CSV table of C-alpha atoms in Angstrom, one decimal:
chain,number,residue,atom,x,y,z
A,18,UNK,CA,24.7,25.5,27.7
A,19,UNK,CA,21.4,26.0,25.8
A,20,UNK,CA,22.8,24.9,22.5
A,21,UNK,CA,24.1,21.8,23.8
A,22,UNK,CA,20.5,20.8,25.2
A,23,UNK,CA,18.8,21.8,22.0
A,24,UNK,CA,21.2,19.5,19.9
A,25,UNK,CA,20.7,16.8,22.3
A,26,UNK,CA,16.7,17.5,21.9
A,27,UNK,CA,17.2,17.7,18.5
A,28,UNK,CA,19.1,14.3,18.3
A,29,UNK,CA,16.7,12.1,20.3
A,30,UNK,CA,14.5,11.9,17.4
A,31,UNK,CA,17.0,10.0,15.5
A,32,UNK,CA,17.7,6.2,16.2
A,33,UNK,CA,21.2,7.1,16.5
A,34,UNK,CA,24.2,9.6,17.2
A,35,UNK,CA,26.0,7.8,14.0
A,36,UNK,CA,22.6,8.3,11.9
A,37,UNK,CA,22.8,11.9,12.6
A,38,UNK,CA,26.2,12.3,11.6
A,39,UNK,CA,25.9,10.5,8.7
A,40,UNK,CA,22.8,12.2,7.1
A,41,UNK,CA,24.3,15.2,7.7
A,42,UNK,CA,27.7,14.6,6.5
A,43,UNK,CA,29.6,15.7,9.5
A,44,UNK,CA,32.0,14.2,11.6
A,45,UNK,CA,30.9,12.4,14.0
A,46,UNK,CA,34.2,12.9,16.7
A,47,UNK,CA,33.5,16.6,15.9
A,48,UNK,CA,30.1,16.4,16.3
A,49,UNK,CA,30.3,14.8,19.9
A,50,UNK,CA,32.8,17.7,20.9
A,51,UNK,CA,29.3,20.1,19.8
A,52,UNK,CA,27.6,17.9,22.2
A,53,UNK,CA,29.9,17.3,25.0
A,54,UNK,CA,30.7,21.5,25.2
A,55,UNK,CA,34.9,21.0,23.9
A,56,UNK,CA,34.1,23.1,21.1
A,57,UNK,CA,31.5,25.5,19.4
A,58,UNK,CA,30.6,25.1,16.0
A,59,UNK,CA,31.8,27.7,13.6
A,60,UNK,CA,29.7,29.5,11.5
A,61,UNK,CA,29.1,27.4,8.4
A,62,UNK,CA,29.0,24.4,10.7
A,63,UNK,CA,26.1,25.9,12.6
A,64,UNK,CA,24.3,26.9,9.3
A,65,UNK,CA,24.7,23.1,8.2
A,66,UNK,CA,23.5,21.5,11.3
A,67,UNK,CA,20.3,24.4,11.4
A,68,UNK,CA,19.4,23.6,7.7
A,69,UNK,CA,19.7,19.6,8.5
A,70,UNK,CA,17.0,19.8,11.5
A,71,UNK,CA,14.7,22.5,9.8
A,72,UNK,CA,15.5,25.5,12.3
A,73,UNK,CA,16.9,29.1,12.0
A,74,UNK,CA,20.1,30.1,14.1
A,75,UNK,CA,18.5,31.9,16.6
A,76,UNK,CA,16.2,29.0,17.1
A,77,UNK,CA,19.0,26.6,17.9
A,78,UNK,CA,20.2,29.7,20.0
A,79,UNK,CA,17.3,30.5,22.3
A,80,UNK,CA,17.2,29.1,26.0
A,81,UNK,CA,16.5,25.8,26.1
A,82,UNK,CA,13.1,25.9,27.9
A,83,UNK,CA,11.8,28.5,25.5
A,84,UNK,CA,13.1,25.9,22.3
A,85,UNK,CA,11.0,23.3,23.5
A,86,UNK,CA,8.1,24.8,24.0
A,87,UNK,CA,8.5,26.8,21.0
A,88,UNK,CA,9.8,25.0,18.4
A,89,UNK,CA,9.8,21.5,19.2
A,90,UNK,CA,6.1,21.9,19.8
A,91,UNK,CA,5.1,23.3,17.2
A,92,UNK,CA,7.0,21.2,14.7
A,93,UNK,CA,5.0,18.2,16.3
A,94,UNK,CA,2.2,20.1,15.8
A,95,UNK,CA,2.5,21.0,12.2
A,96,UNK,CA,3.3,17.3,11.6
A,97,UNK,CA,0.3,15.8,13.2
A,98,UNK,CA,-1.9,17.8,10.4
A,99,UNK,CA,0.8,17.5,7.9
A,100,UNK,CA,0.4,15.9,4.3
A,101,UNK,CA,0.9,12.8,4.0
A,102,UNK,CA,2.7,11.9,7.5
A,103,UNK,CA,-0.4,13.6,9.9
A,104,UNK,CA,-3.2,12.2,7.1
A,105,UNK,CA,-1.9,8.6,7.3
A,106,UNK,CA,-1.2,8.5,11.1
A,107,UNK,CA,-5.2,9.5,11.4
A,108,UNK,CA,-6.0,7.4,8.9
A,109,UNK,CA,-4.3,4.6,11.1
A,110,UNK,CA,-5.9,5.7,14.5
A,111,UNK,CA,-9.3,5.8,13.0
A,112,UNK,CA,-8.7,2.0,11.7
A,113,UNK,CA,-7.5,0.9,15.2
A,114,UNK,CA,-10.6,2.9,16.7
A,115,UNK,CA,-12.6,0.6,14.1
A,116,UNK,CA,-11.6,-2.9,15.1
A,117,UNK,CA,-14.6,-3.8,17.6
A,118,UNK,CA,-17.3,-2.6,15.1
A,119,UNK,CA,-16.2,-4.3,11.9
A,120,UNK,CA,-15.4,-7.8,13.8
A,121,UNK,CA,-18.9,-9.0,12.7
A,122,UNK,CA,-17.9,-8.5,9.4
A,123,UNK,CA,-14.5,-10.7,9.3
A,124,UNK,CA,-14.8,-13.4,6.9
A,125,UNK,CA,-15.5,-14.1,2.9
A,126,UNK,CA,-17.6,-12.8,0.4
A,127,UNK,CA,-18.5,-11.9,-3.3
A,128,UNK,CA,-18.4,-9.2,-4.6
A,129,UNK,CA,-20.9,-8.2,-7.5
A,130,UNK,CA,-21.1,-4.8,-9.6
A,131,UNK,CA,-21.4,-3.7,-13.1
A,132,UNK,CA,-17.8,-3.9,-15.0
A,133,UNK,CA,-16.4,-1.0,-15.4
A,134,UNK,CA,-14.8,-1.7,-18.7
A,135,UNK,CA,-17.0,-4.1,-20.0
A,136,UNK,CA,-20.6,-2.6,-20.4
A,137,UNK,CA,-23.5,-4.4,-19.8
A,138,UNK,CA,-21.4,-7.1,-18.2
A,139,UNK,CA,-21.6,-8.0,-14.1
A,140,UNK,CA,-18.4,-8.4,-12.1
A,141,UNK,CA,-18.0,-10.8,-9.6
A,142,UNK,CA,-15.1,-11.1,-7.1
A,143,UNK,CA,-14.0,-13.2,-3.6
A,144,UNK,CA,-13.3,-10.9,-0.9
A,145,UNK,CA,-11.5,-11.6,2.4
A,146,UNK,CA,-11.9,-9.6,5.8
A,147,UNK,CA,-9.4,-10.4,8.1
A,148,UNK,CA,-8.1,-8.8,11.4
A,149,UNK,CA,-4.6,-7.5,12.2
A,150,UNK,CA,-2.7,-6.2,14.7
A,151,UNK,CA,-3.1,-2.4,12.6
A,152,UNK,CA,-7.2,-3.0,12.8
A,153,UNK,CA,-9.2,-4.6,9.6
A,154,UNK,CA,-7.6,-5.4,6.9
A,155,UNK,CA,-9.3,-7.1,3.5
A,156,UNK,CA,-8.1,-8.6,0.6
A,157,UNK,CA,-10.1,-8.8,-3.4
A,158,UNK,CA,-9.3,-11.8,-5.9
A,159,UNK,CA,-10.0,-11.3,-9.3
A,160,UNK,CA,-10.3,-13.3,-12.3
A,161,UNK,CA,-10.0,-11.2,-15.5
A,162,UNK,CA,-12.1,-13.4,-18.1
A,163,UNK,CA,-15.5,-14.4,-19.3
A,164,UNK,CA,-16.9,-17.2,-16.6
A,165,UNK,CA,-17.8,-19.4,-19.1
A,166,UNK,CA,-14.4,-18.7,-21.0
A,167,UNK,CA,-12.5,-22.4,-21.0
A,168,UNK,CA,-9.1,-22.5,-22.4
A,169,UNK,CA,-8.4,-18.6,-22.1
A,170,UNK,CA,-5.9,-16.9,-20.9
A,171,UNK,CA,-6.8,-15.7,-17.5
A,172,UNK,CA,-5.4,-12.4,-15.9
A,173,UNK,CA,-5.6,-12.0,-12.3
A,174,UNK,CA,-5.5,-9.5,-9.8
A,175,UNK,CA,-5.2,-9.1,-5.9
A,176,UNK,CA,-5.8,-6.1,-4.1
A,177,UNK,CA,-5.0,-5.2,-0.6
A,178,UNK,CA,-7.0,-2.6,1.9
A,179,UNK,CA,-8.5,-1.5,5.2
A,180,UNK,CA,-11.5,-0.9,6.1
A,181,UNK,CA,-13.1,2.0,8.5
A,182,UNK,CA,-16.2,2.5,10.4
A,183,UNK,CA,-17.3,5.7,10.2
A,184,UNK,CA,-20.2,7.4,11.7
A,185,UNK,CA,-22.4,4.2,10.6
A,186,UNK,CA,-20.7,3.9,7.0
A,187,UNK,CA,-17.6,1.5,6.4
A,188,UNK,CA,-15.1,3.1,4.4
A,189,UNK,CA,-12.7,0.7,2.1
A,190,UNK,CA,-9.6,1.4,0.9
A,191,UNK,CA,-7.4,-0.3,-1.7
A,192,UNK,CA,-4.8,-0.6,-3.9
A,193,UNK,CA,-3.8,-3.1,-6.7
A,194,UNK,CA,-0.9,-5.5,-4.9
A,195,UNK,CA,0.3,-6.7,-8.3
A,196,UNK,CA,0.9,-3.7,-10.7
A,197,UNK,CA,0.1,-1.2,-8.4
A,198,UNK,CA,-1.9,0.8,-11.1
A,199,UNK,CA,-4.8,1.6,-9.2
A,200,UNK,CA,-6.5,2.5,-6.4
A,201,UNK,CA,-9.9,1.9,-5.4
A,202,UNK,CA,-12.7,3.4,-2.5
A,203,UNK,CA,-15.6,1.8,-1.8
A,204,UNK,CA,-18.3,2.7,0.7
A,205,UNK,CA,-21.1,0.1,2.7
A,206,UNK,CA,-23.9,0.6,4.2
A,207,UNK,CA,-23.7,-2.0,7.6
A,208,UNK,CA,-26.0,-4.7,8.2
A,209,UNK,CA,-28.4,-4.4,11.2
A,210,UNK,CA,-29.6,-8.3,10.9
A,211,UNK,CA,-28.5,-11.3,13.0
A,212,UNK,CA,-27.2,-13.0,10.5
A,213,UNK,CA,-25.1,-11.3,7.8
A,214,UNK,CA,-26.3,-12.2,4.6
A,215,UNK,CA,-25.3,-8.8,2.2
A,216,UNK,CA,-23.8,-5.8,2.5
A,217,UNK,CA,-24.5,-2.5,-0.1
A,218,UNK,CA,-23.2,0.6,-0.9
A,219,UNK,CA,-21.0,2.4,-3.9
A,220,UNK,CA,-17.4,1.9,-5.3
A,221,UNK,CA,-15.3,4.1,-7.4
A,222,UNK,CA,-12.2,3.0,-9.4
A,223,UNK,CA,-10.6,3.2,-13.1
A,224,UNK,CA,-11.7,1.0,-16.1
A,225,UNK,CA,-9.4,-1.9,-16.3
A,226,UNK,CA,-9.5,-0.9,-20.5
A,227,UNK,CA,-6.4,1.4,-21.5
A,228,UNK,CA,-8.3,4.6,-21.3
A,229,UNK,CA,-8.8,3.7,-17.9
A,230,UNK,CA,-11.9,6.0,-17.6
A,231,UNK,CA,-12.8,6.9,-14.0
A,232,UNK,CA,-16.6,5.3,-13.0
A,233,UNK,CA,-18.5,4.8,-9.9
A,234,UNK,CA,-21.2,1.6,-9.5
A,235,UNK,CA,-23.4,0.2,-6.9
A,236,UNK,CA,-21.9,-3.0,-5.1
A,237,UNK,CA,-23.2,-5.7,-3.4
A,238,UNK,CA,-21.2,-7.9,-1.2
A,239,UNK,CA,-22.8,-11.6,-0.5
A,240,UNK,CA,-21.2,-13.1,3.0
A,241,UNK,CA,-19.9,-17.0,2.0
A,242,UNK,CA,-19.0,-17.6,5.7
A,243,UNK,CA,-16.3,-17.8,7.8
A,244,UNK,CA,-14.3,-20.1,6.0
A,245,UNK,CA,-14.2,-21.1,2.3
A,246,UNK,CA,-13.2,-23.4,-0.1
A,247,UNK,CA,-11.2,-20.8,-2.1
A,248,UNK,CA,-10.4,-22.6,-5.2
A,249,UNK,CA,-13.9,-23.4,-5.5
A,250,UNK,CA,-15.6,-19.6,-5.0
A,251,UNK,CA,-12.8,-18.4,-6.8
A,252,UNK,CA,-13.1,-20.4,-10.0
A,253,UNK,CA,-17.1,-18.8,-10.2
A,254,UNK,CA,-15.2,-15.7,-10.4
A,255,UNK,CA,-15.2,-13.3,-13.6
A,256,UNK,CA,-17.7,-11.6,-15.8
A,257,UNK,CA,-20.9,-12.4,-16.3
A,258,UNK,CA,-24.0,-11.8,-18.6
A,259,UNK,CA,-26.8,-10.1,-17.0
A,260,UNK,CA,-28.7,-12.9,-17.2
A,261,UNK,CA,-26.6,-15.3,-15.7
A,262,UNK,CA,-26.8,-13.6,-12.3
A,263,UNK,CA,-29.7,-13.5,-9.8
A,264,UNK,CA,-31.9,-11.3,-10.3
A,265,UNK,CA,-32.7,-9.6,-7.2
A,266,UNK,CA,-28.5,-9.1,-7.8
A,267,UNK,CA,-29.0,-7.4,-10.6
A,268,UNK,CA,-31.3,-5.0,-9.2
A,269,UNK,CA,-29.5,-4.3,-6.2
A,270,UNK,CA,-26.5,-2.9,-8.2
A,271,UNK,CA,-28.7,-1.5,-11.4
A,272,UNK,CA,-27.2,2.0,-11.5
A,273,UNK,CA,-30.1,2.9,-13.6
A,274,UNK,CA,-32.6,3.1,-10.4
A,275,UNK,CA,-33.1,6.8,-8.8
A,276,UNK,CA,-31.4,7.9,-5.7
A,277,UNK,CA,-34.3,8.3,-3.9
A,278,UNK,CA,-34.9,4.4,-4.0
A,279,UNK,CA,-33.6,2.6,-0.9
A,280,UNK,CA,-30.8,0.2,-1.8
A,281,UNK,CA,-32.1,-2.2,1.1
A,282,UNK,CA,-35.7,-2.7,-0.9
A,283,UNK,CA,-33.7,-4.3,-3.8
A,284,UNK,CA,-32.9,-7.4,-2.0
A,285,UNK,CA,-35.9,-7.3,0.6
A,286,UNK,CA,-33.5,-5.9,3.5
């Protein structure tokens, strides 16, 4: 019977027969009668069990050859491109796709760029690129204070992202791990040197201030090395005055320069 096979279809992509009958709120003795042909669902029944998978009666009703091809598929269609579920699963395969080309780039760095909420100030950061099982994965330590500040109450932050290589552009992605208040994107140009020594591009985030005004800055990420000392690199972190930074630093992330200037010359890429 056609309905029988189309409930069965239906079923499979569920971890269980019990899991079924529970989210829907049927019984599940009753339920295996549907299944096993005892009994046909009355009317209501039907309507319950149609609303719960997301098809119409006839639907449910049509031979069962037709229902795959017709509805099944296209359901698997429509969630492949679907928001969020389809975005995320690309999102995933274009990581995974990613791995080989970002492995040169695995290891520790810091991260400088204009603050965001403090004007006028320079951010630096530790950054870790790791692998996974998933593809590249990174991870930013922050130290919310003055580097110079002793005795001050320090606010810290960790976020946790991936990264993406993209048609010769590496994508990041990331979100706070701690308060979960922000997201932030950031995009590099890669390195075609033997040895790494920087990496450039853009980043866009929120201020961490209470308006929490939306910026973009240049960024510049110095490679550390494979390995690090991280209490050490992390206790440099935190904001800095202009002139405390190198200055072919500064001039790498001046968001003052024109567009038309390559971001390589800054640093003598």
């Amino acid at each position: 019977m056609d309905l029988i096979e189309n409930l069965k279809l239906l079923c499979g992509h569920y971890d269980s027969m019990a899991q079924v009958c529970r989210k829907m709120g049927i019984n599940r003795t009753q339920f295996n009668k549907y299944l096993n042909g005892k009994v046909t669902p009355s009317k209501a029944n039907l309507r319950m069990i149609c609303d719960f998978f997301g098809v119409e009666e006839f639907e449910i009703l049509m031979p069962h050859e037709q229902f795959t091809k017709q509805v099944i598929a296209a359901r698997a269609e429509s969630n492949t491109h679907a928001y969020p579920d389809g975005y995320f699963k690309k999102v995933a395969e274009l990581r995974s796709q990613s791995r080989v080309g970002l492995e040169r780039y695995l290891g520790w760095y810091h991260e400088y760029y204009y603050s965001l909420g403090y004007p006028g100030r320079i951010f630096r950061s530790l950054i870790e690129v790791s692998t996974t099982k998933q593809g590249i994965a990174y991870a930013r330590y922050e130290r919310l204070i003055g580097a110079a500040a002793r005795g001050e109450k320090v606010t810290h932050c960790r976020y946790h992202g991936i990264a993406v290589n993209l048609c010769d552009r590496i994508f990041l992605m990331d979100y706070e791990a701690l308060t979960e208040n922000e997201i932030t994107q950031t995009v590099l140009f890669p390195s075609y040197k033997s040895q790494l020594k920087h990496l450039l591009g853009v980043k866009i985030g929120v201020s961490s201030k209470s308006h929490r005004t939306p910026a973009c800055t240049r960024v510049l990420y110095d490679y550390l090395g494979e390995t690090v000392d991280f209490k050490k690199q992390f206790r440099v972190c935190g904001l800095y005055e202009e002139a405390e930074i190198d200055g072919r630093i500064r001039a790498a992330i001046d968001n003052r320069r024109g567009v038309d200037e390559p971001l390589f010359l800054a640093i003598g890429e």
